[in-house]
Amino acid sequence: MSLNRIKLVVFDCDGTLTTGPSSWQLLHEAFGTLRQAEINAELYKSGKISYYEWAKRDVELWRGKKLDKAEPYLKKIKLVEGSEWLFQKLSSAGIKTVVISAGLDPVVQRFVKPLNPYNVFCNRLLTKDGVILGSVELHVDYKKKGEIVRLIMDKMDLCDEQVIAIGDSEADVSMFHVAGMCIAFNPSDAYILPHAKVVVRGNMFDLYKILKRNIKNL
């Protein structure tokens, strides 16, 4: 891969940019719906319901709940050390950064905002006056992140060799299929490993060492 060709780096959020529970798990913990969530997850994994139906059923569990009840639970989530520094380095090198998450916007946007990425894609939890309405706008399918990466590439007129994708789980494999460089960062499952060209464990300073080999002037 030519050092001067990289134009776009795409990140997952939960488990990649952040540590701690996913946004979905965090809200289930906050609202006491973990048991029903496990049932819904099993229905999806067994192929009995679609991802949209899974998301819809989960969000319906929170109908009428006040979103601010989850505030104390947000302390369980932290940005990976060096995240803001790395995003600034990429920006200074003229590299666009995009975050694609199957998580929910109240959590994802909160942690991604300080990174100032070029764009963020996540699922929107519908609320009114701070109360959850029990519905969701699905923008990111769990196994179809690659379709979003392809749309971005088309918009920016990029080829696969100009794109790096970084993720930690099965949900990120579709991104790896369209990006020229695929990095499994702190992988949370074994499924992602054979699809990655590089595996990195640690913090963003460790990831930087790998990116520096592939991005000119980083």
XYZ file of N, CA and C in Angstrom:
654
model
N 0.844 -1.200 0.000
C 0.000 0.000 0.000
C 0.877 1.247 0.000
N 0.672 2.122 -0.962
C 1.475 3.338 -1.075
C 1.224 4.275 0.099
N 2.307 4.838 0.639
C 2.197 5.686 1.820
C 1.407 6.967 1.573
N 1.365 7.426 0.341
C 0.703 8.703 0.084
C -0.726 8.542 -0.427
N -1.277 7.336 -0.347
C -2.585 7.101 -0.939
C -3.730 7.135 0.063
N -3.466 6.913 1.332
C -4.552 6.842 2.316
C -5.244 8.199 2.451
N -6.564 8.178 2.304
C -7.362 9.399 2.418
C -8.448 9.307 3.499
N -8.766 8.081 3.904
C -9.892 7.879 4.815
C -9.586 6.764 5.810
N -9.852 7.039 7.084
C -9.763 6.005 8.120
C -11.133 5.899 8.788
N -11.687 4.693 8.788
C -13.023 4.447 9.332
C -12.900 3.654 10.631
N -13.545 4.141 11.671
C -13.504 3.506 12.983
C -14.882 2.994 13.391
N -14.904 1.844 14.038
C -16.047 1.438 14.851
C -15.987 2.269 16.129
N -17.061 2.253 16.919
C -17.051 2.996 18.187
C -16.957 2.064 19.392
N -18.047 1.362 19.717
C -18.074 0.511 20.908
C -16.985 -0.558 20.846
N -16.085 -0.553 21.811
C -15.029 -1.548 21.868
C -13.795 -1.185 21.076
N -13.905 -0.170 20.225
C -12.765 0.287 19.429
C -12.291 1.641 19.930
N -13.166 2.626 19.881
C -12.832 3.946 20.423
C -13.108 4.025 21.916
N -13.985 3.148 22.393
C -14.358 3.188 23.811
C -14.127 1.844 24.484
N -13.982 1.893 25.799
C -13.947 0.682 26.614
C -15.211 0.661 27.469
N -15.563 -0.518 27.956
C -16.774 -0.627 28.758
C -17.901 -1.230 27.950
N -19.116 -1.199 28.469
C -20.254 -1.808 27.775
C -20.614 -1.057 26.499
N -21.269 -1.766 25.577
C -21.781 -1.103 24.378
C -22.909 -0.164 24.780
N -23.280 0.723 23.878
C -24.364 1.664 24.181
C -25.669 0.918 24.446
N -25.923 -0.153 23.700
C -27.135 -0.945 23.913
C -27.113 -1.592 25.296
N -25.985 -2.242 25.616
C -25.886 -2.917 26.910
C -26.008 -1.926 28.065
N -25.387 -0.772 27.898
C -25.432 0.228 28.959
C -26.869 0.655 29.256
N -27.650 0.891 28.218
C -29.036 1.316 28.425
C -29.889 0.187 29.003
N -29.598 -1.041 28.588
C -30.320 -2.167 29.189
C -30.006 -2.274 30.683
N -28.760 -2.045 31.039
C -28.386 -2.063 32.456
C -29.109 -0.946 33.211
N -29.123 0.231 32.621
C -29.739 1.391 33.277
C -31.232 1.193 33.512
N -31.899 0.536 32.562
C -33.356 0.401 32.648
C -33.814 -0.981 33.127
N -32.864 -1.830 33.507
C -33.217 -3.136 34.065
C -33.847 -4.099 33.086
N -33.393 -4.070 31.823
C -34.009 -4.908 30.790
C -33.032 -5.923 30.196
N -31.983 -6.253 30.911
C -30.961 -7.155 30.383
C -31.513 -8.545 30.061
N -32.385 -9.065 30.899
C -32.903 -10.425 30.685
C -33.681 -10.523 29.375
N -34.578 -9.571 29.129
C -35.341 -9.588 27.886
C -34.428 -9.317 26.696
N -33.409 -8.502 26.904
C -32.452 -8.202 25.837
C -31.725 -9.465 25.392
N -31.395 -10.335 26.320
C -30.724 -11.591 25.989
C -31.616 -12.475 25.126
N -32.909 -12.470 25.414
C -33.860 -13.246 24.613
C -33.922 -12.693 23.191
N -34.001 -11.373 23.064
C -34.050 -10.739 21.744
C -32.780 -11.017 20.953
N -31.635 -10.957 21.627
C -30.356 -11.199 20.962
C -30.285 -12.626 20.430
N -30.770 -13.567 21.198
C -30.748 -14.968 20.770
C -31.656 -15.186 19.564
N -32.793 -14.511 19.534
C -33.694 -14.609 18.383
C -33.010 -14.107 17.119
N -32.237 -13.025 17.249
C -31.513 -12.491 16.092
C -30.405 -13.446 15.661
N -29.612 -13.896 16.615
C -28.472 -14.758 16.293
C -28.906 -16.085 15.679
N -30.097 -16.542 16.033
C -30.609 -17.800 15.478
C -31.323 -17.594 14.146
N -31.380 -16.337 13.691
C -31.982 -16.038 12.398
C -33.493 -15.935 12.406
N -34.093 -15.881 13.582
C -35.552 -15.840 13.672
C -36.131 -14.440 13.489
N -35.325 -13.418 13.737
C -35.767 -12.038 13.499
C -34.647 -11.266 12.808
N -35.004 -10.190 12.127
C -34.023 -9.347 11.444
C -33.331 -8.418 12.441
N -32.278 -7.759 11.975
C -31.600 -6.812 12.859
C -32.535 -5.660 13.224
N -33.312 -5.210 12.247
C -34.253 -4.124 12.534
C -35.250 -4.543 13.608
N -35.767 -5.764 13.490
C -36.733 -6.249 14.477
C -36.075 -6.375 15.847
N -34.827 -6.811 15.874
C -34.078 -6.907 17.131
C -33.964 -5.529 17.784
N -33.517 -4.549 16.996
C -33.369 -3.192 17.524
C -34.716 -2.641 17.994
N -35.732 -2.875 17.190
C -37.075 -2.376 17.517
C -37.577 -2.966 18.838
N -37.403 -4.270 19.006
C -37.866 -4.928 20.237
C -37.109 -4.417 21.461
N -35.807 -4.217 21.296
C -35.017 -3.709 22.420
C -35.476 -2.317 22.838
N -35.633 -1.439 21.867
C -36.003 -0.054 22.170
C -37.406 0.032 22.765
N -38.291 -0.842 22.329
C -39.648 -0.853 22.885
C -39.644 -1.140 24.388
N -38.614 -1.830 24.852
C -38.503 -2.130 26.286
C -38.310 -0.864 27.116
N -37.833 0.187 26.466
C -37.515 1.429 27.183
C -38.586 2.504 27.019
N -39.669 2.181 26.379
C -40.714 3.178 26.147
C -41.141 3.828 27.470
N -41.155 5.168 27.490
C -41.581 5.903 28.671
C -40.491 6.145 29.701
N -39.306 5.574 29.465
C -38.199 5.770 30.406
C -37.534 7.123 30.162
N -37.066 7.750 31.225
C -36.338 9.007 31.096
C -34.875 8.721 30.794
N -34.392 9.323 29.718
C -33.035 9.047 29.268
C -31.990 9.423 30.316
N -32.272 10.454 31.103
C -31.267 10.895 32.073
C -31.027 9.867 33.187
N -31.888 8.854 33.273
C -31.664 7.790 34.250
C -30.389 7.013 33.927
N -29.982 7.066 32.657
C -28.781 6.342 32.232
C -27.496 7.112 32.526
N -27.634 8.368 32.913
C -26.461 9.231 33.100
C -25.397 8.618 34.020
N -25.757 8.092 35.196
C -24.724 7.524 36.072
C -23.981 6.348 35.439
N -24.648 5.632 34.532
C -24.047 4.457 33.909
C -23.003 4.829 32.862
N -23.075 6.062 32.362
C -22.119 6.501 31.345
C -20.691 6.522 31.870
N -20.556 6.543 33.190
C -19.218 6.533 33.782
C -18.489 5.220 33.501
N -19.242 4.195 33.098
C -18.636 2.901 32.793
C -17.909 2.910 31.454
N -18.192 3.919 30.638
C -17.592 3.998 29.306
C -16.508 5.068 29.289
N -15.376 4.729 28.701
C -14.263 5.670 28.579
C -13.707 5.617 27.164
N -13.221 6.751 26.678
C -12.480 6.741 25.428
C -11.167 6.014 25.645
N -10.746 5.241 24.664
C -9.445 4.583 24.737
C -8.359 5.649 24.806
N -7.376 5.420 25.634
C -6.296 6.382 25.823
C -5.662 6.773 24.484
N -5.533 8.059 24.264
C -4.894 8.562 23.056
C -5.829 8.813 21.893
N -7.134 8.615 22.082
C -8.084 8.764 20.972
C -8.106 10.178 20.412
N -8.238 11.175 21.280
C -8.281 12.564 20.807
C -6.972 12.932 20.117
N -5.879 12.485 20.676
C -4.559 12.757 20.089
C -4.446 12.149 18.694
N -4.883 10.899 18.532
C -4.776 10.229 17.240
C -5.653 10.900 16.191
N -6.867 11.264 16.553
C -7.749 11.925 15.591
C -7.167 13.268 15.156
N -6.529 13.966 16.071
C -5.891 15.230 15.719
C -4.726 14.993 14.772
N -3.955 13.944 15.015
C -2.829 13.606 14.136
C -3.329 13.282 12.729
N -4.392 12.521 12.641
C -4.943 12.165 11.336
C -5.462 13.394 10.611
N -6.146 14.260 11.331
C -6.660 15.490 10.737
C -5.526 16.366 10.222
N -4.474 16.480 10.998
C -3.326 17.309 10.604
C -2.636 16.755 9.369
N -2.756 15.443 9.171
C -2.151 14.805 8.001
C -3.078 14.838 6.790
N -4.244 15.473 6.952
C -5.182 15.588 5.839
C -6.032 14.353 5.614
N -6.116 13.508 6.638
C -6.889 12.271 6.529
C -8.283 12.468 7.118
N -9.304 12.091 6.360
C -10.675 12.142 6.864
C -10.914 10.957 7.809
N -11.617 11.215 8.916
C -11.987 10.153 9.852
C -13.502 10.047 9.928
N -13.996 8.826 9.869
C -15.430 8.571 9.955
C -15.669 7.493 11.005
N -16.695 7.677 11.815
C -17.084 6.691 12.818
C -18.396 6.048 12.379
N -18.408 4.718 12.309
C -19.617 3.980 11.946
C -19.939 3.017 13.078
N -21.068 3.237 13.724
C -21.435 2.447 14.898
C -22.871 1.959 14.802
N -23.079 0.706 15.184
C -24.442 0.181 15.284
C -25.055 0.549 16.630
N -24.340 1.367 17.392
C -24.824 1.825 18.686
C -25.837 2.950 18.559
N -26.231 3.488 19.696
C -27.286 4.507 19.758
C -26.719 5.894 20.002
N -27.318 6.878 19.332
C -26.740 8.219 19.298
C -26.556 8.908 20.650
N -27.435 8.737 21.649
C -27.187 9.464 22.899
C -25.851 9.103 23.539
N -25.420 7.858 23.334
C -24.148 7.407 23.896
C -23.008 7.641 22.910
N -23.185 7.201 21.666
C -22.122 7.312 20.663
C -21.701 8.761 20.455
N -22.661 9.645 20.219
C -22.331 11.042 19.938
C -21.620 11.704 21.114
N -21.983 11.322 22.304
C -21.367 11.916 23.498
C -19.861 11.659 23.531
N -19.461 10.438 23.187
C -18.047 10.088 23.282
C -17.265 10.415 22.015
N -17.956 10.460 20.891
C -17.277 10.740 19.627
C -17.081 12.237 19.400
N -17.969 13.057 19.933
C -17.918 14.506 19.698
C -16.549 15.129 19.956
N -15.860 14.797 21.063
C -14.547 15.414 21.307
C -13.502 15.061 20.253
N -13.757 14.005 19.477
C -12.798 13.574 18.464
C -12.925 14.383 17.181
N -14.059 15.055 17.014
C -14.304 15.902 15.841
C -14.064 15.161 14.520
N -14.708 14.010 14.320
C -14.535 13.285 13.064
C -15.225 13.989 11.906
N -14.871 13.596 10.706
C -15.476 14.150 9.498
C -16.970 13.823 9.447
N -17.321 12.605 9.876
C -18.735 12.214 9.893
C -18.947 11.073 10.883
N -20.182 10.950 11.354
C -20.557 9.894 12.292
C -21.858 9.258 11.820
N -21.874 7.937 11.777
C -23.087 7.199 11.443
C -23.432 6.295 12.621
N -24.656 6.419 13.126
C -25.113 5.556 14.214
C -26.635 5.519 14.179
N -27.220 4.772 15.083
C -28.674 4.630 15.114
C -29.291 5.635 16.083
N -30.422 6.195 15.691
C -31.034 7.280 16.456
C -32.157 6.772 17.352
N -31.982 6.966 18.635
C -33.015 6.643 19.614
C -33.975 7.825 19.705
N -35.231 7.596 19.379
C -36.198 8.694 19.346
C -36.697 9.027 20.749
N -36.625 10.315 21.081
C -37.068 10.796 22.390
C -37.881 12.076 22.224
N -38.633 12.413 23.253
C -39.343 13.688 23.301
C -39.281 14.204 24.729
N -38.733 15.398 24.878
C -38.579 16.010 26.205
C -37.842 15.080 27.167
N -36.839 14.372 26.617
C -36.020 13.506 27.454
C -36.614 12.148 27.758
N -37.785 11.854 27.186
C -38.453 10.570 27.424
C -38.345 9.707 26.163
N -37.958 8.454 26.335
C -37.796 7.541 25.207
C -39.166 7.146 24.656
N -39.323 7.284 23.343
C -40.612 7.026 22.696
C -40.822 5.553 22.362
N -39.750 4.761 22.423
C -39.890 3.334 22.137
C -39.706 2.986 20.683
N -39.044 3.860 19.926
C -38.771 3.581 18.514
C -37.371 4.064 18.157
N -36.871 3.573 17.031
C -35.497 3.855 16.636
C -35.428 4.080 15.132
N -34.583 5.009 14.720
C -34.261 5.190 13.301
C -32.981 4.409 13.040
N -33.102 3.352 12.252
C -31.958 2.474 12.012
C -31.152 2.969 10.810
N -29.964 3.455 11.078
C -29.077 3.939 10.018
C -27.902 2.999 9.777
N -27.580 2.183 10.782
C -26.432 1.278 10.673
C -26.871 -0.130 11.063
N -26.886 -1.024 10.089
C -27.192 -2.427 10.353
C -25.946 -3.114 10.898
N -26.140 -3.997 11.853
C -25.044 -4.675 12.554
C -24.021 -5.295 11.602
N -24.484 -5.906 10.523
C -23.570 -6.597 9.612
C -23.449 -5.925 8.250
N -23.880 -4.653 8.154
C -23.845 -3.986 6.854
C -23.105 -2.650 6.884
N -22.149 -2.517 7.793
C -21.359 -1.284 7.848
C -20.591 -1.062 6.549
N -20.224 -2.155 5.906
C -19.470 -2.053 4.660
C -20.208 -1.282 3.585
N -21.533 -1.367 3.581
C -22.323 -0.626 2.596
C -22.164 0.878 2.800
N -22.071 1.302 4.052
C -21.876 2.727 4.340
C -20.480 3.159 3.916
N -19.487 2.312 4.199
C -18.115 2.635 3.775
C -18.062 2.793 2.263
N -18.729 1.903 1.545
C -18.729 1.971 0.082
C -19.380 3.260 -0.411
N -20.461 3.677 0.220
C -21.116 4.932 -0.166
C -20.192 6.130 0.055
N -19.469 6.119 1.176
C -18.521 7.202 1.461
C -17.405 7.204 0.427
N -16.905 6.026 0.107
C -15.839 5.913 -0.891
C -16.292 6.448 -2.244
N -17.518 6.114 -2.620
C -18.049 6.601 -3.896
C -18.175 8.121 -3.883
N -18.648 8.658 -2.764
C -18.820 10.107 -2.641
C -17.480 10.837 -2.708
N -16.450 10.229 -2.106
C -15.123 10.845 -2.081
C -14.258 10.422 -3.262
N -14.820 9.549 -4.113
C -14.101 9.027 -5.282
C -12.808 8.330 -4.855
N -12.941 7.386 -3.930
C -11.791 6.654 -3.409
C -11.827 5.197 -3.849
N -10.653 4.596 -3.967
C -10.556 3.162 -4.194
C -10.207 2.486 -2.868
N -10.272 1.161 -2.832
C -10.068 0.460 -1.562
C -8.689 0.714 -0.960
N -7.668 0.906 -1.777
C -6.318 1.114 -1.266
C -6.145 2.459 -0.562
N -7.142 3.312 -0.653
C -7.082 4.622 0.007
C -7.829 4.638 1.341
N -8.293 3.459 1.764
C -9.143 3.376 2.957
C -8.594 2.372 3.967
N -8.605 2.772 5.236
C -8.272 1.878 6.347
C -9.515 1.730 7.220
N -9.861 0.499 7.578
C -10.993 0.235 8.471
C -10.480 -0.384 9.763
N -11.026 0.084 10.885
C -10.568 -0.361 12.203
C -11.775 -0.761 13.045
N -11.766 -1.977 13.564
C -12.876 -2.446 14.386
C -12.445 -3.567 15.307
N -13.394 -4.041 16.118
C -13.033 -5.038 17.132
C -13.861 -6.313 17.095
N -14.897 -6.365 16.243
C -15.803 -7.510 16.350
C -16.394 -7.924 15.007
N -17.206 -8.970 15.080
C -17.907 -9.498 13.915
C -18.656 -8.410 13.151
N -19.188 -7.430 13.866
C -19.974 -6.370 13.232
C -19.150 -5.522 12.278
N -17.823 -5.598 12.380
C -16.958 -4.747 11.566
C -16.387 -5.453 10.341
N -16.657 -6.735 10.207
C -16.079 -7.512 9.114
C -16.509 -6.986 7.749
N -17.750 -6.547 7.621
C -18.206 -6.035 6.323
C -17.416 -4.798 5.906
N -16.931 -4.012 6.872
C -16.063 -2.867 6.546
C -14.731 -3.369 6.008
N -14.247 -4.453 6.581
C -12.960 -5.013 6.171
C -13.003 -5.512 4.729
N -14.181 -5.896 4.268
C -14.319 -6.429 2.919
C -14.183 -5.357 1.842
N -14.332 -4.092 2.213
C -14.257 -3.025 1.208
C -13.047 -2.116 1.385
N -12.367 -2.212 2.519
C -11.196 -1.361 2.771
C -9.914 -2.096 2.392
N -8.940 -1.337 1.921
C -7.677 -1.942 1.527
C -6.852 -2.423 2.699
N -6.941 -1.714 3.822
C -6.191 -2.056 5.031
C -7.187 -2.289 6.159
N -7.115 -3.449 6.811
C -8.092 -3.809 7.840
C -7.365 -4.118 9.139
N -7.724 -3.409 10.202
C -7.050 -3.569 11.486
C -8.053 -3.998 12.554
N -7.797 -5.147 13.164
C -8.582 -5.579 14.323
C -7.915 -4.976 15.555
N -8.623 -4.078 16.214
C -8.063 -3.355 17.363
C -8.723 -3.850 18.642
N -7.916 -4.381 19.548
C -8.435 -4.986 20.782
C -9.624 -5.894 20.476
N -9.423 -6.902 19.614
C -10.544 -7.740 19.168
C -11.298 -8.379 20.327
N -12.621 -8.296 20.245
C -13.482 -8.834 21.302
C -14.022 -10.213 20.962
N -13.829 -10.655 19.723
C -14.224 -12.014 19.359
C -13.246 -12.562 18.327
N -13.233 -13.882 18.203
C -12.284 -14.537 17.300
C -12.723 -14.442 15.844
N -13.998 -14.179 15.614
C -14.530 -14.171 14.250
C -13.824 -13.150 13.368
N -13.454 -12.028 13.948
C -12.875 -10.944 13.160
C -11.435 -11.221 12.736
N -10.734 -12.075 13.474
C -9.288 -12.233 13.292
C -8.861 -12.656 11.884
N -9.474 -13.680 11.277
C -9.023 -14.069 9.935
C -9.326 -13.041 8.848
N -10.163 -12.067 9.160
C -10.520 -11.035 8.182
C -9.606 -9.812 8.274
N -8.802 -9.747 9.322
C -7.926 -8.589 9.543
C -6.541 -8.836 8.952
N -5.934 -7.777 8.452
C -4.556 -7.865 7.966
C -3.567 -7.630 9.094
N -4.014 -6.881 10.111
C -3.171 -6.582 11.263
C -4.035 -6.647 12.519
N -3.465 -7.158 13.601
C -4.136 -7.156 14.900
C -3.317 -6.303 15.861
N -3.978 -5.339 16.493
C -3.308 -4.441 17.438
C -4.030 -4.521 18.776
N -3.258 -4.679 19.831
C -3.821 -4.649 21.186
C -3.120 -3.563 21.983
N -3.909 -2.783 22.718
C -3.322 -1.710 23.508
C -4.153 -0.450 23.435
N -3.487 0.705 23.308
C -4.190 1.986 23.226
C -3.954 2.625 21.865
N -4.387 3.866 21.703
C -4.279 4.527 20.406
C -2.833 4.873 20.031
N -1.965 4.937 21.001
C -0.558 5.165 20.689
C 0.037 3.918 20.027
N -0.440 2.744 20.434
C -0.019 1.499 19.792
C -0.584 1.410 18.379
N -1.833 1.830 18.218
C -2.443 1.836 16.889
C -1.715 2.810 15.971
N -1.309 3.934 16.513
C -0.595 4.953 15.740
C 0.658 4.380 15.083
N 1.361 3.518 15.784
C 2.597 2.941 15.246
C 2.331 2.169 13.963
N 1.176 1.508 13.904
C 0.805 0.767 12.697
C 0.344 1.719 11.601
N -0.477 2.693 11.973
C -0.974 3.649 10.981
C 0.162 4.446 10.364
N 1.160 4.762 11.158
C 2.287 5.563 10.682
C 3.035 4.864 9.541
N 3.013 3.550 9.555
C 3.674 2.788 8.496
C 2.912 2.877 7.179
N 1.643 3.252 7.260
C 0.785 3.241 6.074
C 0.299 4.614 5.633
N 0.574 5.643 6.448
C 0.103 6.990 6.116
C 1.274 7.965 6.105
N 1.473 8.601 4.993
C 2.564 9.557 4.842
C 2.327 10.790 5.720
N 3.395 11.265 6.342
C 3.387 12.499 7.155
C 2.556 12.394 8.431
N 2.215 11.175 8.864
C 1.431 11.045 10.090
C 2.319 11.223 11.316
